[in-house]
Coordinates of C-alpha atoms in Angstrom, one line a residue:
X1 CA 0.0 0.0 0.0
X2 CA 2.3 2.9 -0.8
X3 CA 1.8 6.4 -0.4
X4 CA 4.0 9.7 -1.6
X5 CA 4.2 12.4 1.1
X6 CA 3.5 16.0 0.4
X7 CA 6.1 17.7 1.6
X8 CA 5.9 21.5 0.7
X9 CA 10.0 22.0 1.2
X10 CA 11.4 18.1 0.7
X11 CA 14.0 17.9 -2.2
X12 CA 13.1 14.3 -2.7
X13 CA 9.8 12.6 -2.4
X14 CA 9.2 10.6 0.3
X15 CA 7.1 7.5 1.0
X16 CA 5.9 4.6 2.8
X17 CA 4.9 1.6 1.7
X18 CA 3.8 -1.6 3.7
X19 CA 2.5 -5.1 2.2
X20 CA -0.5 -7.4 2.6
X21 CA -1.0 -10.4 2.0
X22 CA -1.9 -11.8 -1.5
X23 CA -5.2 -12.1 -1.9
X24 CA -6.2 -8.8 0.5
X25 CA -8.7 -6.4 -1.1
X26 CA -6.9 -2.6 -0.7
X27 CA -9.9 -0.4 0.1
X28 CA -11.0 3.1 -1.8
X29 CA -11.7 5.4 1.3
X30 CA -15.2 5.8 -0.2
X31 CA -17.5 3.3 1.6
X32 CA -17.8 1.5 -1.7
X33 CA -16.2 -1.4 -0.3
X34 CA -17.4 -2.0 2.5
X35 CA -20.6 -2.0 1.3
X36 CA -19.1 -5.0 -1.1
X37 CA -18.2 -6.6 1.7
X38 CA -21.8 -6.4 3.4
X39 CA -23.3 -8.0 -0.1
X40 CA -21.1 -10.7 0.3
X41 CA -21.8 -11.6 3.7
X42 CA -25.5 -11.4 3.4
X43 CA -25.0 -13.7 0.2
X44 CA -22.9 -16.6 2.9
X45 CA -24.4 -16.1 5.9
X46 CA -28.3 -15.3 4.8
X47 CA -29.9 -18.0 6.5
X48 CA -27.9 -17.5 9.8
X49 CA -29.0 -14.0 11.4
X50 CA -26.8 -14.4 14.6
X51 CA -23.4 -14.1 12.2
X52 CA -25.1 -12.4 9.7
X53 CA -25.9 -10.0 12.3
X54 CA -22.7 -10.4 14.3
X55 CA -20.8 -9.6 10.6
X56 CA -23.2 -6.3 10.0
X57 CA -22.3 -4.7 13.4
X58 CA -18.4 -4.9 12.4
X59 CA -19.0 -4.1 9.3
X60 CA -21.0 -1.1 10.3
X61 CA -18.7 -0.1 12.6
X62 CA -15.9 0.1 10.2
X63 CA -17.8 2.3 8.0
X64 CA -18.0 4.7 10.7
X65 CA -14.4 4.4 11.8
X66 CA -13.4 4.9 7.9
X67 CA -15.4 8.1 7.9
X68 CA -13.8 9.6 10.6
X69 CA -10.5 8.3 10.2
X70 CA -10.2 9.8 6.3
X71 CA -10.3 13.2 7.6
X72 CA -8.1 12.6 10.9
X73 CA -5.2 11.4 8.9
X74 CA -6.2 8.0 7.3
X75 CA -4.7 7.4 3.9
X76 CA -4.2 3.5 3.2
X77 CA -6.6 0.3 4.2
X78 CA -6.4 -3.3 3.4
X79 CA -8.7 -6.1 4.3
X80 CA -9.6 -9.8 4.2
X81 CA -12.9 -11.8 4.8
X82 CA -12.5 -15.5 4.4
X83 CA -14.8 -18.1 4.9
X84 CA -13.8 -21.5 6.4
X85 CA -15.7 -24.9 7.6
X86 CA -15.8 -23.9 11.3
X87 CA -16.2 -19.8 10.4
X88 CA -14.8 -16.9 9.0
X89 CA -11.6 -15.2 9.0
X90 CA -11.5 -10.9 8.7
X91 CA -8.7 -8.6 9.5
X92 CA -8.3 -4.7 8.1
X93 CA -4.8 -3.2 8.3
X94 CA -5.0 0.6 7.9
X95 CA -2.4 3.2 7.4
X96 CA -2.1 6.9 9.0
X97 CA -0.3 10.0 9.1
X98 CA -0.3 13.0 11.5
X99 CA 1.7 16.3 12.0
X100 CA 5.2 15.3 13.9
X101 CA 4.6 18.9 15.7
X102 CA 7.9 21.2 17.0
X103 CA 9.6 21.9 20.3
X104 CA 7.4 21.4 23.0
X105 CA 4.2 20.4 20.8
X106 CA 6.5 17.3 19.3
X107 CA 4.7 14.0 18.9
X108 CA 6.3 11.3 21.1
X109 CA 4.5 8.1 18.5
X110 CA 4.8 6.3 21.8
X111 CA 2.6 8.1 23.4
X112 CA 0.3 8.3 20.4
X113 CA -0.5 5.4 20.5
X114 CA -1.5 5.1 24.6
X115 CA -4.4 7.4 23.8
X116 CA -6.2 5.4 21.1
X117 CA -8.1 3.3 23.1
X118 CA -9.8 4.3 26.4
X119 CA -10.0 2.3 29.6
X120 CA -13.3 0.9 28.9
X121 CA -11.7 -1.0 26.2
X122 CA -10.3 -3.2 28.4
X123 CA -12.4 -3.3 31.5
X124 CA -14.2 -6.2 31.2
X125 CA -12.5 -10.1 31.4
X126 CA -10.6 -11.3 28.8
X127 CA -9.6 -8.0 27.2
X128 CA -6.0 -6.0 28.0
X129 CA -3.1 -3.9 26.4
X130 CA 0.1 -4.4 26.5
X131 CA 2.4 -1.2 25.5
X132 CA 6.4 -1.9 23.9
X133 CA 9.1 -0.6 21.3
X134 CA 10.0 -3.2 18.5
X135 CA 13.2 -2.5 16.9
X136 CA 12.2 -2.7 12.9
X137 CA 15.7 -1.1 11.3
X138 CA 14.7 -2.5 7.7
X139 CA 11.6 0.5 8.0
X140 CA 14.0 3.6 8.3
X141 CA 12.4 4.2 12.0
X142 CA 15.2 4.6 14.3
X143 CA 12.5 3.4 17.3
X144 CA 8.6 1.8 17.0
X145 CA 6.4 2.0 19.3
X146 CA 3.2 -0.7 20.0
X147 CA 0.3 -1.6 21.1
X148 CA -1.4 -4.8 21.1
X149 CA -3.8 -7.0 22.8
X150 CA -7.4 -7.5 23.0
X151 CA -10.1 -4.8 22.8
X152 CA -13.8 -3.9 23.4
X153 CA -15.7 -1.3 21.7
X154 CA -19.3 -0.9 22.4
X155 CA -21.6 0.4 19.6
X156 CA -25.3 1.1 20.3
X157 CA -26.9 -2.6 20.7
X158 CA -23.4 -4.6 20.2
X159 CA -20.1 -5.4 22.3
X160 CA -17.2 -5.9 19.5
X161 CA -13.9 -7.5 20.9
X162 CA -11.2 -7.7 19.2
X163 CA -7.6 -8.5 18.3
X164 CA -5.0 -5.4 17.7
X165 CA -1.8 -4.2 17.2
X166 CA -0.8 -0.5 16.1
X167 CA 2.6 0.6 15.5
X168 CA 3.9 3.9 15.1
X169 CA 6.9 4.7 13.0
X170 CA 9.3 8.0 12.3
X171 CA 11.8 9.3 10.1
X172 CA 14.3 11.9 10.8
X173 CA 13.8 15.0 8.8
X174 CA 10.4 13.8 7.7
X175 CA 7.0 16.2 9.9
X176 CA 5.1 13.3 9.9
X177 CA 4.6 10.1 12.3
X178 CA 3.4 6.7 10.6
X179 CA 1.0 4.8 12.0
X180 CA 0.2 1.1 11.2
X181 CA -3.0 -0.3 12.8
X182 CA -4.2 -3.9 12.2
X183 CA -7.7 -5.3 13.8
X184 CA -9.6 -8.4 13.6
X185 CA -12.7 -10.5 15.5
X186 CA -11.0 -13.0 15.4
X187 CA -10.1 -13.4 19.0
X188 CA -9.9 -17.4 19.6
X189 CA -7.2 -17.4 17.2
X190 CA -4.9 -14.6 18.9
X191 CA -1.8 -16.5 18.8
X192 CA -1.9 -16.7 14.8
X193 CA -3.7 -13.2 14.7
X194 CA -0.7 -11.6 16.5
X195 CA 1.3 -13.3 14.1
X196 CA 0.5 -12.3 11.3
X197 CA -0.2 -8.3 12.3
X198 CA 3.4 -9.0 13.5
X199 CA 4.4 -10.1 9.8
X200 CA 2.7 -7.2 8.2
X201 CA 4.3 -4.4 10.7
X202 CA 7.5 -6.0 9.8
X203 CA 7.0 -5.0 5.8
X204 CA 6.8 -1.4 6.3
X205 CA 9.3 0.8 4.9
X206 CA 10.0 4.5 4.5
X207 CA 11.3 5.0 0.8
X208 CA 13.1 8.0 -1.0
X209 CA 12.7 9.0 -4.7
X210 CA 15.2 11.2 -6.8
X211 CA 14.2 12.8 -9.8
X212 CA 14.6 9.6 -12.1
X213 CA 10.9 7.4 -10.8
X214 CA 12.9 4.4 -11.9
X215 CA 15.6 4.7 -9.6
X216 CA 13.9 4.5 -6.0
X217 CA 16.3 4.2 -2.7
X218 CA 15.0 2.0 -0.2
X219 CA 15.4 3.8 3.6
X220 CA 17.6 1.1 5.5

């Protein structure tokens, strides 16, 4: 999913780029998706209104998240839904970028990340956070900082719990922080979950352009 920074004074262009696995659908931003993904689940799960409905509620609530998140610094999302014999599989990995800020308004992504979820999220059993750095030099970020664990979010008539891990990334010189956010309800499979979000974290990469397109320099 890369992406070219804006930079009104960089000499170079400057981007970031960060890989899903084959098979992922890369999302437009405009709803349009999502609303492909609701067809298909009402054309598998039709005649079974608890994961129908179950399915609708996430789906729903990513619509909304999408919405807000485009105009508070969203600009990249991936996603899978899978279906299995014993269930489903569905995961959405999404990209943002905010204002690094100066002096004393500088944005630690450390702490970024501490205030996306509030402590609701992980009152009741079973759900919790865990806050770390994970050292990821192939990216260009000389430090990234993450979250993970299990989450609650209540919506109006549903409880959805799930699996996440965000990472935040930097680059000297560049005023913006990276963030890498990866989600998915599928709880009972956290081990693998974690996995995987650990896989796709691992990808991302900060990536410089000179003048000739063809001859990109990969941050290291």
């Amino acid at each position: 999913m890369p992406y070219v920074f804006e930079e009104d004074e960089a000499e170079v262009d400057i981007g970031f780029d960060v890989a899903v696995p084959e098979g992922w659908t890369q999302y437009d931003l405009t709803g349009d998706t999502v609303a492909r993904m609701r067809e298909q689940a009402v054309a598998l799960y039709g005649n079974r209104p608890e994961e129908l409905n179950a399915l609708n509620d996430l789906l729903a609530d990513i619509a909304r998240v999408t919405k807000d998140a485009t105009s508070g610094g969203l600009i990249a999302a991936a996603g899978t839904f899978e279906e299995y014999e014993d269930g489903f599989f569905m995961a959405t990995v999404c990209v943002f970028s905010f204002p690094a800020g100066h002096g004393d308004q500088t944005i630690d992504p450390i702490r970024v990340i501490e205030y996306v979820y509030p402590e609701a999220s992980t009152a009741r059993e079973g759900a919790w956070l865990k806050k770390t750095t994970v050292d990821l030099p192939e990216s260009g970020s000389p430090v990234c900082g993450r979250i993970y664990g299990v989450t609650d979010y209540e919506m109006d008539d549903a409880l959805v719990r799930s699996a996440v891990m965000h990472t935040s990334y930097t680059l000297p010189g560049l005023d913006r922080r990276i963030m890498v956010s990866c989600s998915s309800p599928n709880v009972l499979q956290l081990e693998e979950v974690m996995d995987l979000f650990d896989a796709i974290s691992g990808t991302a990469r900060f990536w410089i352009m000179e003048d000739d397109p063809d001859d990109q320099q990969r941050r290291r």
